[in-house]
Amino acid sequence: MRKPAKPRITKPNLTWKLNRRQDAWEPYHRVTWTEGGKRKEKTVKLDWRGDAERLDALYWECRSGKHVKQAKPAKYTWRALIDAWRNDPRIQGKLAEGTKQKYRRDMERILEKNAGKDVRNTTRQAIRAAHTKLGETPRMADRYLQVVSLLWNYGANKLDWPLGPNPAKGIDHFGKQSEYEPWPEWMVNKLEEAPETVRTAAFLILNTGQRPNAAITMKFSDFDGDWMSVLDEKSDERIEVFCPAALRQFIADAPRQGAHVLAKNLTQPRGYYAVSSAFRNWRGKLGPKAKKYVLHGLRKLAIIRLAEAGCSDAEIQAVTNQSPEMVAYYRKKASRKALSRAAQQRRK
């Protein structure tokens, strides 16, 4: 087989190598030097795709040191910082599993867009903007600030990184918010028009009575006949709870696209933030009156529905794992609704 003709394009530091598998010549930018009496060489393959103009642009990127393959990886990255924190036994040994899980979710959010970025380039304006963007869920927003500050102080004080002032320090938190509003029935009815992801997440939260993330990440294997295994995120414990008939039927009919009811792929669930984003987009279409309601409000509605069904506080706690104080708080809403219904019906 004849060897293909070598391109006639020549430039200083440009060399051509024959790729025998592809039966094609490939251009490389090559720099050589001597170090310690030994000749050294560094080459960057130029993905020219047979286009002379593209080759020229890539060549001059290399000559000016701006080619992507010439960039030195950042040393002080968010990925390196978070990995160091997660693998530090002095830190991990002091934290409860529930606390670790909360931190893990916020750190994954940071890594989504910032894993390879240099921590030192993080500005106060960027932190403030991210905090404001999360303002619809104030607790999540404030926890984000807390995690950024925690990591920054760890890098500066434990790793001796040259980070400078903590950009999260001094930014006002939203602070303690009022309790979550239980969803009104009109909004529950609107779920028929919601995207499948939102509809499924809402059904799981409402019928398990669990925190949104615990419900969203449930597996098909968590359902076994009349019973379901739910995760209490605060204590990091698995609890066996009786599964209502409607939820059993829902799980039986649900399409299986992976191990999880809300599957990202065969082995992973959809992330809470992805589901929350889809929910917010759907909620926005319902108008201003829907704005104050969040996914967590479905858990509170579960308490109200159980109370209206005549359940005792102990029975509601057995299903939802809520504190006695929280059950009592939302029971009042249920009692008020039940009494008002009875009163208004007497008008007839």
PDB file of N, CA and C in Angstrom, residues 97-102 104-105 204-205 208-219 221-223 227-241 260 269 296 299 317-322:
ATOM      1  N   GLU A  97     -23.405  11.315  60.105  1.00  0.00           N
ATOM      2  CA  GLU A  97     -23.638  10.940  58.714  1.00  0.00           C
ATOM      3  C   GLU A  97     -24.635  11.878  58.048  1.00  0.00           C
ATOM      4  N   GLY A  98     -25.660  12.276  58.798  1.00  0.00           N
ATOM      5  CA  GLY A  98     -26.647  13.192  58.229  1.00  0.00           C
ATOM      6  C   GLY A  98     -26.032  14.519  57.831  1.00  0.00           C
ATOM      7  N   THR A  99     -25.116  15.021  58.660  1.00  0.00           N
ATOM      8  CA  THR A  99     -24.427  16.284  58.354  1.00  0.00           C
ATOM      9  C   THR A  99     -23.545  16.125  57.126  1.00  0.00           C
ATOM     10  N   LYS A 100     -22.855  14.990  57.038  1.00  0.00           N
ATOM     11  CA  LYS A 100     -21.999  14.738  55.874  1.00  0.00           C
ATOM     12  C   LYS A 100     -22.816  14.738  54.592  1.00  0.00           C
ATOM     13  N   GLN A 101     -24.000  14.131  54.647  1.00  0.00           N
ATOM     14  CA  GLN A 101     -24.836  14.067  53.458  1.00  0.00           C
ATOM     15  C   GLN A 101     -25.274  15.454  53.007  1.00  0.00           C
ATOM     16  N   LYS A 102     -25.629  16.297  53.964  1.00  0.00           N
ATOM     17  CA  LYS A 102     -26.026  17.661  53.607  1.00  0.00           C
ATOM     18  C   LYS A 102     -24.871  18.405  52.951  1.00  0.00           C
ATOM     19  N   ARG A 104     -22.368  17.077  51.465  1.00  0.00           N
ATOM     20  CA  ARG A 104     -22.032  16.423  50.201  1.00  0.00           C
ATOM     21  C   ARG A 104     -22.883  16.986  49.064  1.00  0.00           C
ATOM     22  N   ARG A 105     -24.171  17.190  49.331  1.00  0.00           N
ATOM     23  CA  ARG A 105     -25.048  17.705  48.279  1.00  0.00           C
ATOM     24  C   ARG A 105     -24.638  19.124  47.861  1.00  0.00           C
ATOM     25  N   LEU A 204     -44.198  10.852  45.199  1.00  0.00           N
ATOM     26  CA  LEU A 204     -43.362  10.146  46.175  1.00  0.00           C
ATOM     27  C   LEU A 204     -43.298  10.898  47.501  1.00  0.00           C
ATOM     28  N   ILE A 205     -43.086  12.221  47.439  1.00  0.00           N
ATOM     29  CA  ILE A 205     -42.982  13.013  48.671  1.00  0.00           C
ATOM     30  C   ILE A 205     -44.297  12.969  49.444  1.00  0.00           C
ATOM     31  N   THR A 208     -45.062   9.227  50.715  1.00  0.00           N
ATOM     32  CA  THR A 208     -44.135   8.671  51.715  1.00  0.00           C
ATOM     33  C   THR A 208     -44.064   9.561  52.941  1.00  0.00           C
ATOM     34  N   GLY A 209     -44.338  10.861  52.762  1.00  0.00           N
ATOM     35  CA  GLY A 209     -44.228  11.804  53.869  1.00  0.00           C
ATOM     36  C   GLY A 209     -42.794  12.119  54.235  1.00  0.00           C
ATOM     37  N   GLN A 210     -41.855  11.815  53.327  1.00  0.00           N
ATOM     38  CA  GLN A 210     -40.438  12.008  53.630  1.00  0.00           C
ATOM     39  C   GLN A 210     -39.902  13.315  53.058  1.00  0.00           C
ATOM     40  N   ARG A 211     -38.697  13.673  53.470  1.00  0.00           N
ATOM     41  CA  ARG A 211     -38.045  14.862  52.921  1.00  0.00           C
ATOM     42  C   ARG A 211     -37.862  14.674  51.416  1.00  0.00           C
ATOM     43  N   PRO A 212     -37.912  15.768  50.654  1.00  0.00           N
ATOM     44  CA  PRO A 212     -37.842  15.646  49.199  1.00  0.00           C
ATOM     45  C   PRO A 212     -36.668  14.814  48.685  1.00  0.00           C
ATOM     46  N   ASN A 213     -35.466  15.058  49.173  1.00  0.00           N
ATOM     47  CA  ASN A 213     -34.316  14.332  48.641  1.00  0.00           C
ATOM     48  C   ASN A 213     -34.414  12.841  48.931  1.00  0.00           C
ATOM     49  N   ALA A 214     -34.882  12.485  50.139  1.00  0.00           N
ATOM     50  CA  ALA A 214     -35.006  11.072  50.498  1.00  0.00           C
ATOM     51  C   ALA A 214     -36.030  10.382  49.606  1.00  0.00           C
ATOM     52  N   ALA A 215     -37.132  11.075  49.306  1.00  0.00           N
ATOM     53  CA  ALA A 215     -38.166  10.490  48.456  1.00  0.00           C
ATOM     54  C   ALA A 215     -37.702  10.397  47.000  1.00  0.00           C
ATOM     55  N   ILE A 216     -37.052  11.453  46.515  1.00  0.00           N
ATOM     56  CA  ILE A 216     -36.623  11.510  45.118  1.00  0.00           C
ATOM     57  C   ILE A 216     -35.594  10.424  44.791  1.00  0.00           C
ATOM     58  N   THR A 217     -34.782  10.040  45.768  1.00  0.00           N
ATOM     59  CA  THR A 217     -33.707   9.070  45.507  1.00  0.00           C
ATOM     60  C   THR A 217     -34.091   7.635  45.869  1.00  0.00           C
ATOM     61  N   MET A 218     -35.385   7.360  46.042  1.00  0.00           N
ATOM     62  CA  MET A 218     -35.811   6.004  46.401  1.00  0.00           C
ATOM     63  C   MET A 218     -35.622   5.031  45.239  1.00  0.00           C
ATOM     64  N   LYS A 219     -35.303   3.800  45.581  1.00  0.00           N
ATOM     65  CA  LYS A 219     -35.130   2.734  44.602  1.00  0.00           C
ATOM     66  C   LYS A 219     -36.384   1.859  44.553  1.00  0.00           C
ATOM     67  N   SER A 221     -36.230  -1.207  44.770  1.00  0.00           N
ATOM     68  CA  SER A 221     -35.987  -2.241  45.783  1.00  0.00           C
ATOM     69  C   SER A 221     -36.367  -1.784  47.185  1.00  0.00           C
ATOM     70  N   ASP A 222     -36.636  -0.480  47.368  1.00  0.00           N
ATOM     71  CA  ASP A 222     -37.080   0.020  48.671  1.00  0.00           C
ATOM     72  C   ASP A 222     -38.535  -0.340  48.944  1.00  0.00           C
ATOM     73  N   PHE A 223     -39.234  -0.799  47.906  1.00  0.00           N
ATOM     74  CA  PHE A 223     -40.641  -1.173  48.043  1.00  0.00           C
ATOM     75  C   PHE A 223     -40.763  -2.689  48.004  1.00  0.00           C
ATOM     76  N   TRP A 227     -44.753  -2.907  52.408  1.00  0.00           N
ATOM     77  CA  TRP A 227     -43.809  -2.091  53.174  1.00  0.00           C
ATOM     78  C   TRP A 227     -42.831  -1.366  52.264  1.00  0.00           C
ATOM     79  N   MET A 228     -42.317  -0.258  52.787  1.00  0.00           N
ATOM     80  CA  MET A 228     -41.273   0.479  52.077  1.00  0.00           C
ATOM     81  C   MET A 228     -40.188   0.880  53.067  1.00  0.00           C
ATOM     82  N   SER A 229     -38.971   0.916  52.583  1.00  0.00           N
ATOM     83  CA  SER A 229     -37.822   1.308  53.398  1.00  0.00           C
ATOM     84  C   SER A 229     -37.488   2.763  53.079  1.00  0.00           C
ATOM     85  N   VAL A 230     -37.619   3.632  54.071  1.00  0.00           N
ATOM     86  CA  VAL A 230     -37.369   5.059  53.849  1.00  0.00           C
ATOM     87  C   VAL A 230     -36.154   5.507  54.660  1.00  0.00           C
ATOM     88  N   LEU A 231     -35.482   6.529  54.137  1.00  0.00           N
ATOM     89  CA  LEU A 231     -34.274   7.030  54.786  1.00  0.00           C
ATOM     90  C   LEU A 231     -34.592   8.266  55.615  1.00  0.00           C
ATOM     91  N   ASP A 232     -34.304   8.196  56.913  1.00  0.00           N
ATOM     92  CA  ASP A 232     -34.365   9.385  57.767  1.00  0.00           C
ATOM     93  C   ASP A 232     -33.010  10.068  57.641  1.00  0.00           C
ATOM     94  N   GLU A 233     -32.978  11.171  56.879  1.00  0.00           N
ATOM     95  CA  GLU A 233     -31.695  11.806  56.573  1.00  0.00           C
ATOM     96  C   GLU A 233     -31.011  12.396  57.797  1.00  0.00           C
ATOM     97  N   LYS A 234     -31.785  12.809  58.788  1.00  0.00           N
ATOM     98  CA  LYS A 234     -31.169  13.407  59.976  1.00  0.00           C
ATOM     99  C   LYS A 234     -30.361  12.379  60.764  1.00  0.00           C
ATOM    100  N   SER A 235     -30.932  11.197  60.929  1.00  0.00           N
ATOM    101  CA  SER A 235     -30.244  10.166  61.711  1.00  0.00           C
ATOM    102  C   SER A 235     -29.496   9.180  60.832  1.00  0.00           C
ATOM    103  N   ASP A 236     -29.680   9.308  59.500  1.00  0.00           N
ATOM    104  CA  ASP A 236     -29.072   8.385  58.546  1.00  0.00           C
ATOM    105  C   ASP A 236     -29.480   6.945  58.856  1.00  0.00           C
ATOM    106  N   GLU A 237     -30.750   6.758  59.163  1.00  0.00           N
ATOM    107  CA  GLU A 237     -31.276   5.429  59.479  1.00  0.00           C
ATOM    108  C   GLU A 237     -32.365   5.036  58.490  1.00  0.00           C
ATOM    109  N   ARG A 238     -32.435   3.741  58.217  1.00  0.00           N
ATOM    110  CA  ARG A 238     -33.491   3.194  57.392  1.00  0.00           C
ATOM    111  C   ARG A 238     -34.652   2.787  58.285  1.00  0.00           C
ATOM    112  N   ILE A 239     -35.865   3.156  57.889  1.00  0.00           N
ATOM    113  CA  ILE A 239     -37.047   2.870  58.689  1.00  0.00           C
ATOM    114  C   ILE A 239     -38.077   2.163  57.810  1.00  0.00           C
ATOM    115  N   GLU A 240     -38.698   1.113  58.339  1.00  0.00           N
ATOM    116  CA  GLU A 240     -39.739   0.399  57.618  1.00  0.00           C
ATOM    117  C   GLU A 240     -41.082   1.075  57.890  1.00  0.00           C
ATOM    118  N   VAL A 241     -41.750   1.485  56.820  1.00  0.00           N
ATOM    119  CA  VAL A 241     -43.033   2.176  56.922  1.00  0.00           C
ATOM    120  C   VAL A 241     -44.039   1.477  56.020  1.00  0.00           C
ATOM    121  N   HIS A 260     -33.464   3.258  40.293  1.00  0.00           N
ATOM    122  CA  HIS A 260     -34.229   4.256  41.035  1.00  0.00           C
ATOM    123  C   HIS A 260     -35.544   4.573  40.343  1.00  0.00           C
ATOM    124  N   PRO A 269     -29.755   7.990  40.675  1.00  0.00           N
ATOM    125  CA  PRO A 269     -31.036   8.699  40.651  1.00  0.00           C
ATOM    126  C   PRO A 269     -30.857  10.081  40.047  1.00  0.00           C
ATOM    127  N   HIS A 296     -40.914  20.876  49.617  1.00  0.00           N
ATOM    128  CA  HIS A 296     -41.009  20.458  51.012  1.00  0.00           C
ATOM    129  C   HIS A 296     -42.436  20.637  51.551  1.00  0.00           C
ATOM    130  N   ARG A 299     -44.545  17.537  51.972  1.00  0.00           N
ATOM    131  CA  ARG A 299     -44.355  16.741  53.193  1.00  0.00           C
ATOM    132  C   ARG A 299     -45.278  17.259  54.300  1.00  0.00           C
ATOM    133  N   GLN A 317     -46.224  10.546  63.211  1.00  0.00           N
ATOM    134  CA  GLN A 317     -44.777  10.475  63.394  1.00  0.00           C
ATOM    135  C   GLN A 317     -44.214   9.169  62.847  1.00  0.00           C
ATOM    136  N   ALA A 318     -44.951   8.084  63.018  1.00  0.00           N
ATOM    137  CA  ALA A 318     -44.480   6.784  62.546  1.00  0.00           C
ATOM    138  C   ALA A 318     -44.349   6.759  61.028  1.00  0.00           C
ATOM    139  N   VAL A 319     -45.172   7.558  60.345  1.00  0.00           N
ATOM    140  CA  VAL A 319     -45.117   7.610  58.881  1.00  0.00           C
ATOM    141  C   VAL A 319     -44.075   8.615  58.401  1.00  0.00           C
ATOM    142  N   THR A 320     -44.089   9.819  58.970  1.00  0.00           N
ATOM    143  CA  THR A 320     -43.298  10.933  58.411  1.00  0.00           C
ATOM    144  C   THR A 320     -41.966  11.187  59.098  1.00  0.00           C
ATOM    145  N   ASN A 321     -41.767  10.618  60.292  1.00  0.00           N
ATOM    146  CA  ASN A 321     -40.536  10.862  61.070  1.00  0.00           C
ATOM    147  C   ASN A 321     -40.404  12.321  61.485  1.00  0.00           C
ATOM    148  N   GLN A 322     -41.506  13.058  61.505  1.00  0.00           N
ATOM    149  CA  GLN A 322     -41.466  14.451  61.929  1.00  0.00           C
ATOM    150  C   GLN A 322     -41.462  14.533  63.454  1.00  0.00           C
TER     151      GLN A 322
END
